[in-house]
Amino acid sequence: MRILLVEDDLEQLEPLQGILSEAGYIVDAAEDGEIAQWLISQKNYDLLIVDWMLPTISGLSLCRQYRLSGKNAPVLMLTAKDTTADKVMGLDAGADDYLVKPADLVELLARVRALGRRVPNWQGYSLRIADLQLHLAELSVERSQVKVELSPREGQLLEYLMRHPNQVLTRNQIEDALWECGMEPESNALTVLIRKLRQRLQLLGAGDWIRTVYGMGYRLNPQESN
């Protein structure tokens, strides 16, 4: 899951970015509203975590503009503004959740997981497509009671494909989803990663679920077991 974290206080931004990355999320960070606005115009995010009081563009304005643009990823507002009126204003601006600083990190991660589950193919703490189940917390994929471990990057790739089943995804779309802003993958990095993930899925009899669409990209083509 790709997250945009917007926080102007570096003493809070850097540790929080590290904790979210350790939890397996791909995290882009912005220190002000203007940078966040540019990142939003360049990338598709699965979740935004936004401070209210930001330089250049406030988190409240950023949230309103995000909703007016038609984008619908969940927004978690993380702010020191703690009155009931503040919370109402934040939620009415388009935030899906509201957490007051200083936030308990365990609670914050739980709220991130909860917001990330707002896709139809979530079941419990796993993503499920047909009879293939991805356990994100333990980085494993399971089918017919056989479980295979994944590397963090393999897990991120499979998660992205499972969130967009039956869709042709271009190489640029996949690279944008998996690599943080400012990180340029090597030219063959995605090809190698796709091959490794296919090898893992082959152990479950699902290696051919990832189809190459020549000249375009890749598509996850789920198949029910016989």
mmCIF file with all atom_site columns, C-alpha atoms in Angstrom:
data_model
loop_
_atom_site.group_PDB
_atom_site.id
_atom_site.type_symbol
_atom_site.label_atom_id
_atom_site.label_alt_id
_atom_site.label_comp_id
_atom_site.label_asym_id
_atom_site.label_entity_id
_atom_site.label_seq_id
_atom_site.pdbx_PDB_ins_code
_atom_site.Cartn_x
_atom_site.Cartn_y
_atom_site.Cartn_z
_atom_site.occupancy
_atom_site.B_iso_or_equiv
_atom_site.pdbx_formal_charge
_atom_site.auth_seq_id
_atom_site.auth_comp_id
_atom_site.auth_asym_id
_atom_site.auth_atom_id
_atom_site.pdbx_PDB_model_num
ATOM 1   C CA . MET A 1 1   ? 0.000   0.000   0.000   1.00 0.00 ? 1   MET A CA 1
ATOM 2   C CA . ARG A 1 2   ? 1.383   3.403   -0.990  1.00 0.00 ? 2   ARG A CA 1
ATOM 3   C CA . ILE A 1 3   ? 1.023   6.211   1.563   1.00 0.00 ? 3   ILE A CA 1
ATOM 4   C CA . LEU A 1 4   ? 1.590   9.959   1.293   1.00 0.00 ? 4   LEU A CA 1
ATOM 5   C CA . LEU A 1 5   ? 2.691   11.331  4.664   1.00 0.00 ? 5   LEU A CA 1
ATOM 6   C CA . VAL A 1 6   ? 2.438   15.131  4.986   1.00 0.00 ? 6   VAL A CA 1
ATOM 7   C CA . GLU A 1 7   ? 4.060   16.588  8.096   1.00 0.00 ? 7   GLU A CA 1
ATOM 8   C CA . ASP A 1 8   ? 6.133   19.772  8.434   1.00 0.00 ? 8   ASP A CA 1
ATOM 9   C CA . ASP A 1 9   ? 7.896   18.819  11.686  1.00 0.00 ? 9   ASP A CA 1
ATOM 10  C CA . LEU A 1 10  ? 10.935  16.727  10.720  1.00 0.00 ? 10  LEU A CA 1
ATOM 11  C CA . GLU A 1 11  ? 11.232  15.397  14.275  1.00 0.00 ? 11  GLU A CA 1
ATOM 12  C CA . GLN A 1 12  ? 7.848   13.753  13.735  1.00 0.00 ? 12  GLN A CA 1
ATOM 13  C CA . LEU A 1 13  ? 8.037   13.127  9.998   1.00 0.00 ? 13  LEU A CA 1
ATOM 14  C CA . GLU A 1 14  ? 11.206  11.031  9.865   1.00 0.00 ? 14  GLU A CA 1
ATOM 15  C CA . PRO A 1 15  ? 10.387  8.582   12.712  1.00 0.00 ? 15  PRO A CA 1
ATOM 16  C CA . LEU A 1 16  ? 6.836   8.138   11.472  1.00 0.00 ? 16  LEU A CA 1
ATOM 17  C CA . GLN A 1 17  ? 8.029   7.512   7.924   1.00 0.00 ? 17  GLN A CA 1
ATOM 18  C CA . GLY A 1 18  ? 10.463  4.919   9.281   1.00 0.00 ? 18  GLY A CA 1
ATOM 19  C CA . ILE A 1 19  ? 7.793   3.122   11.313  1.00 0.00 ? 19  ILE A CA 1
ATOM 20  C CA . LEU A 1 20  ? 5.375   2.980   8.379   1.00 0.00 ? 20  LEU A CA 1
ATOM 21  C CA . SER A 1 21  ? 8.131   1.712   6.065   1.00 0.00 ? 21  SER A CA 1
ATOM 22  C CA . GLU A 1 22  ? 9.091   -0.979  8.586   1.00 0.00 ? 22  GLU A CA 1
ATOM 23  C CA . ALA A 1 23  ? 5.431   -2.018  8.630   1.00 0.00 ? 23  ALA A CA 1
ATOM 24  C CA . GLY A 1 24  ? 5.720   -2.760  4.905   1.00 0.00 ? 24  GLY A CA 1
ATOM 25  C CA . TYR A 1 25  ? 4.183   0.362   3.402   1.00 0.00 ? 25  TYR A CA 1
ATOM 26  C CA . ILE A 1 26  ? 5.662   2.407   0.570   1.00 0.00 ? 26  ILE A CA 1
ATOM 27  C CA . VAL A 1 27  ? 5.837   5.929   1.956   1.00 0.00 ? 27  VAL A CA 1
ATOM 28  C CA . ASP A 1 28  ? 6.396   9.252   0.193   1.00 0.00 ? 28  ASP A CA 1
ATOM 29  C CA . ALA A 1 29  ? 6.906   12.194  2.532   1.00 0.00 ? 29  ALA A CA 1
ATOM 30  C CA . ALA A 1 30  ? 6.155   15.896  2.063   1.00 0.00 ? 30  ALA A CA 1
ATOM 31  C CA . GLU A 1 31  ? 7.032   18.745  4.422   1.00 0.00 ? 31  GLU A CA 1
ATOM 32  C CA . ASP A 1 32  ? 4.462   21.250  3.156   1.00 0.00 ? 32  ASP A CA 1
ATOM 33  C CA . GLY A 1 33  ? 1.139   21.405  1.385   1.00 0.00 ? 33  GLY A CA 1
ATOM 34  C CA . GLU A 1 34  ? 2.554   22.570  -1.932  1.00 0.00 ? 34  GLU A CA 1
ATOM 35  C CA . ILE A 1 35  ? 4.916   19.605  -2.245  1.00 0.00 ? 35  ILE A CA 1
ATOM 36  C CA . ALA A 1 36  ? 2.081   17.301  -1.211  1.00 0.00 ? 36  ALA A CA 1
ATOM 37  C CA . GLN A 1 37  ? -0.173  18.790  -3.875  1.00 0.00 ? 37  GLN A CA 1
ATOM 38  C CA . TRP A 1 38  ? 2.489   18.160  -6.535  1.00 0.00 ? 38  TRP A CA 1
ATOM 39  C CA . LEU A 1 39  ? 3.011   14.565  -5.380  1.00 0.00 ? 39  LEU A CA 1
ATOM 40  C CA . ILE A 1 40  ? -0.735  13.944  -5.511  1.00 0.00 ? 40  ILE A CA 1
ATOM 41  C CA . SER A 1 41  ? -0.756  15.180  -9.115  1.00 0.00 ? 41  SER A CA 1
ATOM 42  C CA . GLN A 1 42  ? 2.015   12.707  -9.984  1.00 0.00 ? 42  GLN A CA 1
ATOM 43  C CA . LYS A 1 43  ? 1.094   9.569   -8.031  1.00 0.00 ? 43  LYS A CA 1
ATOM 44  C CA . ASN A 1 44  ? -1.907  7.521   -7.046  1.00 0.00 ? 44  ASN A CA 1
ATOM 45  C CA . TYR A 1 45  ? -1.968  6.885   -3.318  1.00 0.00 ? 45  TYR A CA 1
ATOM 46  C CA . ASP A 1 46  ? -3.875  4.290   -1.313  1.00 0.00 ? 46  ASP A CA 1
ATOM 47  C CA . LEU A 1 47  ? -3.866  6.442   1.824   1.00 0.00 ? 47  LEU A CA 1
ATOM 48  C CA . LEU A 1 48  ? -2.973  10.011  2.825   1.00 0.00 ? 48  LEU A CA 1
ATOM 49  C CA . ILE A 1 49  ? -1.869  10.950  6.340   1.00 0.00 ? 49  ILE A CA 1
ATOM 50  C CA . VAL A 1 50  ? -2.077  14.743  6.603   1.00 0.00 ? 50  VAL A CA 1
ATOM 51  C CA . ASP A 1 51  ? -1.186  17.239  9.295   1.00 0.00 ? 51  ASP A CA 1
ATOM 52  C CA . TRP A 1 52  ? -3.570  20.209  9.496   1.00 0.00 ? 52  TRP A CA 1
ATOM 53  C CA . MET A 1 53  ? -1.121  23.051  10.147  1.00 0.00 ? 53  MET A CA 1
ATOM 54  C CA . LEU A 1 54  ? 1.231   23.066  7.160   1.00 0.00 ? 54  LEU A CA 1
ATOM 55  C CA . PRO A 1 55  ? 3.221   25.767  5.335   1.00 0.00 ? 55  PRO A CA 1
ATOM 56  C CA . THR A 1 56  ? 1.893   27.091  1.987   1.00 0.00 ? 56  THR A CA 1
ATOM 57  C CA . ILE A 1 57  ? -1.317  25.017  1.884   1.00 0.00 ? 57  ILE A CA 1
ATOM 58  C CA . SER A 1 58  ? -3.025  23.813  5.047   1.00 0.00 ? 58  SER A CA 1
ATOM 59  C CA . GLY A 1 59  ? -3.918  20.159  5.509   1.00 0.00 ? 59  GLY A CA 1
ATOM 60  C CA . LEU A 1 60  ? -7.574  21.168  5.584   1.00 0.00 ? 60  LEU A CA 1
ATOM 61  C CA . SER A 1 61  ? -7.319  22.887  2.164   1.00 0.00 ? 61  SER A CA 1
ATOM 62  C CA . LEU A 1 62  ? -5.278  19.996  0.825   1.00 0.00 ? 62  LEU A CA 1
ATOM 63  C CA . CYS A 1 63  ? -7.975  17.563  1.892   1.00 0.00 ? 63  CYS A CA 1
ATOM 64  C CA . ARG A 1 64  ? -10.750 19.655  0.328   1.00 0.00 ? 64  ARG A CA 1
ATOM 65  C CA . GLN A 1 65  ? -8.836  20.010  -2.954  1.00 0.00 ? 65  GLN A CA 1
ATOM 66  C CA . TYR A 1 66  ? -8.105  16.287  -2.991  1.00 0.00 ? 66  TYR A CA 1
ATOM 67  C CA . ARG A 1 67  ? -11.812 15.467  -2.730  1.00 0.00 ? 67  ARG A CA 1
ATOM 68  C CA . LEU A 1 68  ? -12.764 18.090  -5.329  1.00 0.00 ? 68  LEU A CA 1
ATOM 69  C CA . SER A 1 69  ? -10.290 16.456  -7.749  1.00 0.00 ? 69  SER A CA 1
ATOM 70  C CA . GLY A 1 70  ? -12.408 13.312  -7.556  1.00 0.00 ? 70  GLY A CA 1
ATOM 71  C CA . LYS A 1 71  ? -9.776  11.142  -5.861  1.00 0.00 ? 71  LYS A CA 1
ATOM 72  C CA . ASN A 1 72  ? -11.162 8.823   -3.232  1.00 0.00 ? 72  ASN A CA 1
ATOM 73  C CA . ALA A 1 73  ? -8.313  7.253   -1.279  1.00 0.00 ? 73  ALA A CA 1
ATOM 74  C CA . PRO A 1 74  ? -8.854  7.425   2.483   1.00 0.00 ? 74  PRO A CA 1
ATOM 75  C CA . VAL A 1 75  ? -7.420  10.429  4.324   1.00 0.00 ? 75  VAL A CA 1
ATOM 76  C CA . LEU A 1 76  ? -6.298  10.290  7.947   1.00 0.00 ? 76  LEU A CA 1
ATOM 77  C CA . MET A 1 77  ? -5.899  13.723  9.519   1.00 0.00 ? 77  MET A CA 1
ATOM 78  C CA . LEU A 1 78  ? -3.180  13.720  12.165  1.00 0.00 ? 78  LEU A CA 1
ATOM 79  C CA . THR A 1 79  ? -3.117  17.008  14.048  1.00 0.00 ? 79  THR A CA 1
ATOM 80  C CA . ALA A 1 80  ? -2.726  18.785  17.364  1.00 0.00 ? 80  ALA A CA 1
ATOM 81  C CA . LYS A 1 81  ? -6.084  20.531  16.849  1.00 0.00 ? 81  LYS A CA 1
ATOM 82  C CA . ASP A 1 82  ? -8.226  18.670  19.303  1.00 0.00 ? 82  ASP A CA 1
ATOM 83  C CA . THR A 1 83  ? -11.585 20.356  19.815  1.00 0.00 ? 83  THR A CA 1
ATOM 84  C CA . THR A 1 84  ? -14.842 18.792  18.694  1.00 0.00 ? 84  THR A CA 1
ATOM 85  C CA . ALA A 1 85  ? -15.305 21.675  16.250  1.00 0.00 ? 85  ALA A CA 1
ATOM 86  C CA . ASP A 1 86  ? -11.862 20.942  14.754  1.00 0.00 ? 86  ASP A CA 1
ATOM 87  C CA . LYS A 1 87  ? -12.707 17.262  14.306  1.00 0.00 ? 87  LYS A CA 1
ATOM 88  C CA . VAL A 1 88  ? -16.020 18.087  12.653  1.00 0.00 ? 88  VAL A CA 1
ATOM 89  C CA . MET A 1 89  ? -14.300 20.550  10.306  1.00 0.00 ? 89  MET A CA 1
ATOM 90  C CA . GLY A 1 90  ? -11.618 18.012  9.377   1.00 0.00 ? 90  GLY A CA 1
ATOM 91  C CA . LEU A 1 91  ? -14.090 15.228  8.664   1.00 0.00 ? 91  LEU A CA 1
ATOM 92  C CA . ASP A 1 92  ? -16.360 17.591  6.717   1.00 0.00 ? 92  ASP A CA 1
ATOM 93  C CA . ALA A 1 93  ? -13.359 18.632  4.601   1.00 0.00 ? 93  ALA A CA 1
ATOM 94  C CA . GLY A 1 94  ? -13.108 15.031  3.405   1.00 0.00 ? 94  GLY A CA 1
ATOM 95  C CA . ALA A 1 95  ? -10.992 13.220  5.984   1.00 0.00 ? 95  ALA A CA 1
ATOM 96  C CA . ASP A 1 96  ? -12.093 9.646   6.707   1.00 0.00 ? 96  ASP A CA 1
ATOM 97  C CA . ASP A 1 97  ? -10.460 9.472   10.109  1.00 0.00 ? 97  ASP A CA 1
ATOM 98  C CA . TYR A 1 98  ? -9.061  11.928  12.645  1.00 0.00 ? 98  TYR A CA 1
ATOM 99  C CA . LEU A 1 99  ? -6.319  11.359  15.191  1.00 0.00 ? 99  LEU A CA 1
ATOM 100 C CA . VAL A 1 100 ? -5.054  13.910  17.712  1.00 0.00 ? 100 VAL A CA 1
ATOM 101 C CA . LYS A 1 101 ? -1.330  14.368  18.411  1.00 0.00 ? 101 LYS A CA 1
ATOM 102 C CA . PRO A 1 102 ? 0.572   13.103  20.234  1.00 0.00 ? 102 PRO A CA 1
ATOM 103 C CA . ALA A 1 103 ? -0.752  9.871   18.809  1.00 0.00 ? 103 ALA A CA 1
ATOM 104 C CA . ASP A 1 104 ? -0.109  6.396   20.148  1.00 0.00 ? 104 ASP A CA 1
ATOM 105 C CA . LEU A 1 105 ? 1.848   4.703   17.342  1.00 0.00 ? 105 LEU A CA 1
ATOM 106 C CA . VAL A 1 106 ? 0.163   1.341   17.934  1.00 0.00 ? 106 VAL A CA 1
ATOM 107 C CA . GLU A 1 107 ? -3.229  3.015   17.492  1.00 0.00 ? 107 GLU A CA 1
ATOM 108 C CA . LEU A 1 108 ? -1.999  4.928   14.444  1.00 0.00 ? 108 LEU A CA 1
ATOM 109 C CA . LEU A 1 109 ? -0.844  1.720   12.736  1.00 0.00 ? 109 LEU A CA 1
ATOM 110 C CA . ALA A 1 110 ? -4.165  0.060   13.574  1.00 0.00 ? 110 ALA A CA 1
ATOM 111 C CA . ARG A 1 111 ? -6.050  2.952   11.967  1.00 0.00 ? 111 ARG A CA 1
ATOM 112 C CA . VAL A 1 112 ? -3.811  2.752   8.889   1.00 0.00 ? 112 VAL A CA 1
ATOM 113 C CA . ARG A 1 113 ? -4.596  -0.968  8.592   1.00 0.00 ? 113 ARG A CA 1
ATOM 114 C CA . ALA A 1 114 ? -8.306  -0.298  9.055   1.00 0.00 ? 114 ALA A CA 1
ATOM 115 C CA . LEU A 1 115 ? -8.373  2.367   6.339   1.00 0.00 ? 115 LEU A CA 1
ATOM 116 C CA . GLY A 1 116 ? -6.341  0.125   4.041   1.00 0.00 ? 116 GLY A CA 1
ATOM 117 C CA . ARG A 1 117 ? -8.951  -2.616  4.361   1.00 0.00 ? 117 ARG A CA 1
ATOM 118 C CA . ARG A 1 118 ? -11.541 -0.533  2.525   1.00 0.00 ? 118 ARG A CA 1
ATOM 119 C CA . VAL A 1 119 ? -11.305 -2.615  -0.632  1.00 0.00 ? 119 VAL A CA 1
ATOM 120 C CA . PRO A 1 120 ? -13.770 -5.394  -1.528  1.00 0.00 ? 120 PRO A CA 1
ATOM 121 C CA . ASN A 1 121 ? -11.264 -8.247  -1.559  1.00 0.00 ? 121 ASN A CA 1
ATOM 122 C CA . TRP A 1 122 ? -10.126 -7.788  2.050   1.00 0.00 ? 122 TRP A CA 1
ATOM 123 C CA . GLN A 1 123 ? -10.922 -10.660 4.380   1.00 0.00 ? 123 GLN A CA 1
ATOM 124 C CA . GLY A 1 124 ? -9.755  -10.359 7.935   1.00 0.00 ? 124 GLY A CA 1
ATOM 125 C CA . TYR A 1 125 ? -6.149  -9.246  7.824   1.00 0.00 ? 125 TYR A CA 1
ATOM 126 C CA . SER A 1 126 ? -5.505  -10.627 4.360   1.00 0.00 ? 126 SER A CA 1
ATOM 127 C CA . LEU A 1 127 ? -6.198  -9.836  0.740   1.00 0.00 ? 127 LEU A CA 1
ATOM 128 C CA . ARG A 1 128 ? -8.002  -12.578 -1.150  1.00 0.00 ? 128 ARG A CA 1
ATOM 129 C CA . ILE A 1 129 ? -8.493  -13.130 -4.874  1.00 0.00 ? 129 ILE A CA 1
ATOM 130 C CA . ALA A 1 130 ? -10.253 -16.362 -5.895  1.00 0.00 ? 130 ALA A CA 1
ATOM 131 C CA . ASP A 1 131 ? -8.532  -18.971 -3.702  1.00 0.00 ? 131 ASP A CA 1
ATOM 132 C CA . LEU A 1 132 ? -5.244  -17.084 -3.368  1.00 0.00 ? 132 LEU A CA 1
ATOM 133 C CA . GLN A 1 133 ? -4.691  -15.325 -0.059  1.00 0.00 ? 133 GLN A CA 1
ATOM 134 C CA . LEU A 1 134 ? -1.970  -12.775 0.704   1.00 0.00 ? 134 LEU A CA 1
ATOM 135 C CA . HIS A 1 135 ? -1.109  -12.395 4.388   1.00 0.00 ? 135 HIS A CA 1
ATOM 136 C CA . LEU A 1 136 ? 0.514   -8.974  4.560   1.00 0.00 ? 136 LEU A CA 1
ATOM 137 C CA . ALA A 1 137 ? 1.563   -9.019  8.203   1.00 0.00 ? 137 ALA A CA 1
ATOM 138 C CA . GLU A 1 138 ? 3.574   -12.223 7.827   1.00 0.00 ? 138 GLU A CA 1
ATOM 139 C CA . LEU A 1 139 ? 4.507   -11.652 4.150   1.00 0.00 ? 139 LEU A CA 1
ATOM 140 C CA . SER A 1 140 ? 3.245   -14.962 2.848   1.00 0.00 ? 140 SER A CA 1
ATOM 141 C CA . VAL A 1 141 ? 0.874   -16.142 0.159   1.00 0.00 ? 141 VAL A CA 1
ATOM 142 C CA . GLU A 1 142 ? -1.381  -19.179 0.557   1.00 0.00 ? 142 GLU A CA 1
ATOM 143 C CA . ARG A 1 143 ? -3.404  -21.427 -1.685  1.00 0.00 ? 143 ARG A CA 1
ATOM 144 C CA . SER A 1 144 ? -4.986  -24.809 -0.978  1.00 0.00 ? 144 SER A CA 1
ATOM 145 C CA . GLN A 1 145 ? -3.418  -24.837 2.502   1.00 0.00 ? 145 GLN A CA 1
ATOM 146 C CA . VAL A 1 146 ? 0.093   -24.434 1.074   1.00 0.00 ? 146 VAL A CA 1
ATOM 147 C CA . LYS A 1 147 ? 1.916   -21.309 2.196   1.00 0.00 ? 147 LYS A CA 1
ATOM 148 C CA . VAL A 1 148 ? 4.954   -19.628 0.597   1.00 0.00 ? 148 VAL A CA 1
ATOM 149 C CA . GLU A 1 149 ? 6.988   -16.800 2.095   1.00 0.00 ? 149 GLU A CA 1
ATOM 150 C CA . LEU A 1 150 ? 7.643   -13.610 0.124   1.00 0.00 ? 150 LEU A CA 1
ATOM 151 C CA . SER A 1 151 ? 10.275  -10.895 0.265   1.00 0.00 ? 151 SER A CA 1
ATOM 152 C CA . PRO A 1 152 ? 8.982   -7.414  1.190   1.00 0.00 ? 152 PRO A CA 1
ATOM 153 C CA . ARG A 1 153 ? 9.184   -6.242  -2.430  1.00 0.00 ? 153 ARG A CA 1
ATOM 154 C CA . GLU A 1 154 ? 7.479   -9.396  -3.731  1.00 0.00 ? 154 GLU A CA 1
ATOM 155 C CA . GLY A 1 155 ? 4.705   -8.836  -1.187  1.00 0.00 ? 155 GLY A CA 1
ATOM 156 C CA . GLN A 1 156 ? 4.278   -5.210  -2.285  1.00 0.00 ? 156 GLN A CA 1
ATOM 157 C CA . LEU A 1 157 ? 4.064   -6.256  -5.940  1.00 0.00 ? 157 LEU A CA 1
ATOM 158 C CA . LEU A 1 158 ? 1.503   -8.976  -5.275  1.00 0.00 ? 158 LEU A CA 1
ATOM 159 C CA . GLU A 1 159 ? -0.544  -6.613  -3.093  1.00 0.00 ? 159 GLU A CA 1
ATOM 160 C CA . TYR A 1 160 ? -0.638  -4.033  -5.880  1.00 0.00 ? 160 TYR A CA 1
ATOM 161 C CA . LEU A 1 161 ? -1.665  -6.635  -8.468  1.00 0.00 ? 161 LEU A CA 1
ATOM 162 C CA . MET A 1 162 ? -4.347  -8.027  -6.137  1.00 0.00 ? 162 MET A CA 1
ATOM 163 C CA . ARG A 1 163 ? -5.762  -4.552  -5.559  1.00 0.00 ? 163 ARG A CA 1
ATOM 164 C CA . HIS A 1 164 ? -6.159  -4.209  -9.334  1.00 0.00 ? 164 HIS A CA 1
ATOM 165 C CA . PRO A 1 165 ? -7.187  -7.672  -10.553 1.00 0.00 ? 165 PRO A CA 1
ATOM 166 C CA . ASN A 1 166 ? -7.940  -8.232  -14.229 1.00 0.00 ? 166 ASN A CA 1
ATOM 167 C CA . GLN A 1 167 ? -6.534  -4.806  -15.111 1.00 0.00 ? 167 GLN A CA 1
ATOM 168 C CA . VAL A 1 168 ? -3.662  -4.243  -17.507 1.00 0.00 ? 168 VAL A CA 1
ATOM 169 C CA . LEU A 1 169 ? -1.050  -2.332  -15.519 1.00 0.00 ? 169 LEU A CA 1
ATOM 170 C CA . THR A 1 170 ? 1.768   -0.652  -17.387 1.00 0.00 ? 170 THR A CA 1
ATOM 171 C CA . ARG A 1 171 ? 5.370   -0.930  -16.277 1.00 0.00 ? 171 ARG A CA 1
ATOM 172 C CA . ASN A 1 172 ? 5.281   2.760   -15.334 1.00 0.00 ? 172 ASN A CA 1
ATOM 173 C CA . GLN A 1 173 ? 2.167   2.262   -13.207 1.00 0.00 ? 173 GLN A CA 1
ATOM 174 C CA . ILE A 1 174 ? 3.737   -0.641  -11.334 1.00 0.00 ? 174 ILE A CA 1
ATOM 175 C CA . GLU A 1 175 ? 7.089   1.119   -10.881 1.00 0.00 ? 175 GLU A CA 1
ATOM 176 C CA . ASP A 1 176 ? 5.303   4.260   -9.649  1.00 0.00 ? 176 ASP A CA 1
ATOM 177 C CA . ALA A 1 177 ? 3.377   2.157   -7.150  1.00 0.00 ? 177 ALA A CA 1
ATOM 178 C CA . LEU A 1 178 ? 6.367   0.244   -5.799  1.00 0.00 ? 178 LEU A CA 1
ATOM 179 C CA . TRP A 1 179 ? 9.274   2.667   -5.731  1.00 0.00 ? 179 TRP A CA 1
ATOM 180 C CA . GLU A 1 180 ? 9.344   5.772   -3.551  1.00 0.00 ? 180 GLU A CA 1
ATOM 181 C CA . CYS A 1 181 ? 9.567   9.186   -5.187  1.00 0.00 ? 181 CYS A CA 1
ATOM 182 C CA . GLY A 1 182 ? 13.152  10.004  -6.115  1.00 0.00 ? 182 GLY A CA 1
ATOM 183 C CA . MET A 1 183 ? 14.138  6.336   -6.392  1.00 0.00 ? 183 MET A CA 1
ATOM 184 C CA . GLU A 1 184 ? 14.725  5.185   -9.943  1.00 0.00 ? 184 GLU A CA 1
ATOM 185 C CA . PRO A 1 185 ? 14.624  1.400   -10.335 1.00 0.00 ? 185 PRO A CA 1
ATOM 186 C CA . GLU A 1 186 ? 17.194  -0.234  -12.604 1.00 0.00 ? 186 GLU A CA 1
ATOM 187 C CA . SER A 1 187 ? 15.887  -0.901  -16.096 1.00 0.00 ? 187 SER A CA 1
ATOM 188 C CA . ASN A 1 188 ? 15.390  -4.635  -15.501 1.00 0.00 ? 188 ASN A CA 1
ATOM 189 C CA . ALA A 1 189 ? 14.318  -4.416  -11.845 1.00 0.00 ? 189 ALA A CA 1
ATOM 190 C CA . LEU A 1 190 ? 10.627  -4.940  -12.510 1.00 0.00 ? 190 LEU A CA 1
ATOM 191 C CA . THR A 1 191 ? 11.249  -7.779  -14.973 1.00 0.00 ? 191 THR A CA 1
ATOM 192 C CA . VAL A 1 192 ? 13.375  -9.568  -12.369 1.00 0.00 ? 192 VAL A CA 1
ATOM 193 C CA . LEU A 1 193 ? 10.785  -8.940  -9.656  1.00 0.00 ? 193 LEU A CA 1
ATOM 194 C CA . ILE A 1 194 ? 7.945   -10.291 -11.806 1.00 0.00 ? 194 ILE A CA 1
ATOM 195 C CA . ARG A 1 195 ? 9.974   -13.420 -12.537 1.00 0.00 ? 195 ARG A CA 1
ATOM 196 C CA . LYS A 1 196 ? 10.694  -14.014 -8.842  1.00 0.00 ? 196 LYS A CA 1
ATOM 197 C CA . LEU A 1 197 ? 7.035   -13.556 -7.909  1.00 0.00 ? 197 LEU A CA 1
ATOM 198 C CA . ARG A 1 198 ? 5.942   -15.953 -10.637 1.00 0.00 ? 198 ARG A CA 1
ATOM 199 C CA . GLN A 1 199 ? 8.387   -18.524 -9.264  1.00 0.00 ? 199 GLN A CA 1
ATOM 200 C CA . ARG A 1 200 ? 6.862   -18.136 -5.792  1.00 0.00 ? 200 ARG A CA 1
ATOM 201 C CA . LEU A 1 201 ? 3.336   -18.465 -7.172  1.00 0.00 ? 201 LEU A CA 1
ATOM 202 C CA . GLN A 1 202 ? 4.366   -21.472 -9.261  1.00 0.00 ? 202 GLN A CA 1
ATOM 203 C CA . LEU A 1 203 ? 4.900   -23.348 -5.982  1.00 0.00 ? 203 LEU A CA 1
ATOM 204 C CA . LEU A 1 204 ? 1.161   -22.810 -5.435  1.00 0.00 ? 204 LEU A CA 1
ATOM 205 C CA . GLY A 1 205 ? 0.182   -23.714 -8.998  1.00 0.00 ? 205 GLY A CA 1
ATOM 206 C CA . ALA A 1 206 ? -0.538  -20.057 -9.765  1.00 0.00 ? 206 ALA A CA 1
ATOM 207 C CA . GLY A 1 207 ? 2.580   -19.007 -11.666 1.00 0.00 ? 207 GLY A CA 1
ATOM 208 C CA . ASP A 1 208 ? 0.558   -18.283 -14.803 1.00 0.00 ? 208 ASP A CA 1
ATOM 209 C CA . TRP A 1 209 ? -1.803  -15.895 -12.998 1.00 0.00 ? 209 TRP A CA 1
ATOM 210 C CA . ILE A 1 210 ? 0.525   -13.003 -13.835 1.00 0.00 ? 210 ILE A CA 1
ATOM 211 C CA . ARG A 1 211 ? 0.074   -12.522 -17.554 1.00 0.00 ? 211 ARG A CA 1
ATOM 212 C CA . THR A 1 212 ? 2.396   -10.457 -19.727 1.00 0.00 ? 212 THR A CA 1
ATOM 213 C CA . VAL A 1 213 ? 0.423   -8.186  -22.045 1.00 0.00 ? 213 VAL A CA 1
ATOM 214 C CA . TYR A 1 214 ? 2.979   -7.552  -24.743 1.00 0.00 ? 214 TYR A CA 1
ATOM 215 C CA . GLY A 1 215 ? 3.641   -3.911  -25.489 1.00 0.00 ? 215 GLY A CA 1
ATOM 216 C CA . MET A 1 216 ? 1.535   -2.837  -22.524 1.00 0.00 ? 216 MET A CA 1
ATOM 217 C CA . GLY A 1 217 ? 2.442   -4.399  -19.180 1.00 0.00 ? 217 GLY A CA 1
ATOM 218 C CA . TYR A 1 218 ? 1.088   -7.069  -16.853 1.00 0.00 ? 218 TYR A CA 1
ATOM 219 C CA . ARG A 1 219 ? -2.271  -8.323  -15.633 1.00 0.00 ? 219 ARG A CA 1
ATOM 220 C CA . LEU A 1 220 ? -3.216  -10.502 -12.682 1.00 0.00 ? 220 LEU A CA 1
ATOM 221 C CA . ASN A 1 221 ? -5.664  -13.021 -14.078 1.00 0.00 ? 221 ASN A CA 1
ATOM 222 C CA . PRO A 1 222 ? -7.104  -14.946 -11.102 1.00 0.00 ? 222 PRO A CA 1
ATOM 223 C CA . GLN A 1 223 ? -8.336  -18.468 -11.668 1.00 0.00 ? 223 GLN A CA 1
ATOM 224 C CA . GLU A 1 224 ? -10.557 -20.516 -9.412  1.00 0.00 ? 224 GLU A CA 1
ATOM 225 C CA . SER A 1 225 ? -9.217  -23.903 -8.358  1.00 0.00 ? 225 SER A CA 1
ATOM 226 C CA . ASN A 1 226 ? -10.773 -26.962 -9.992  1.00 0.00 ? 226 ASN A CA 1
#
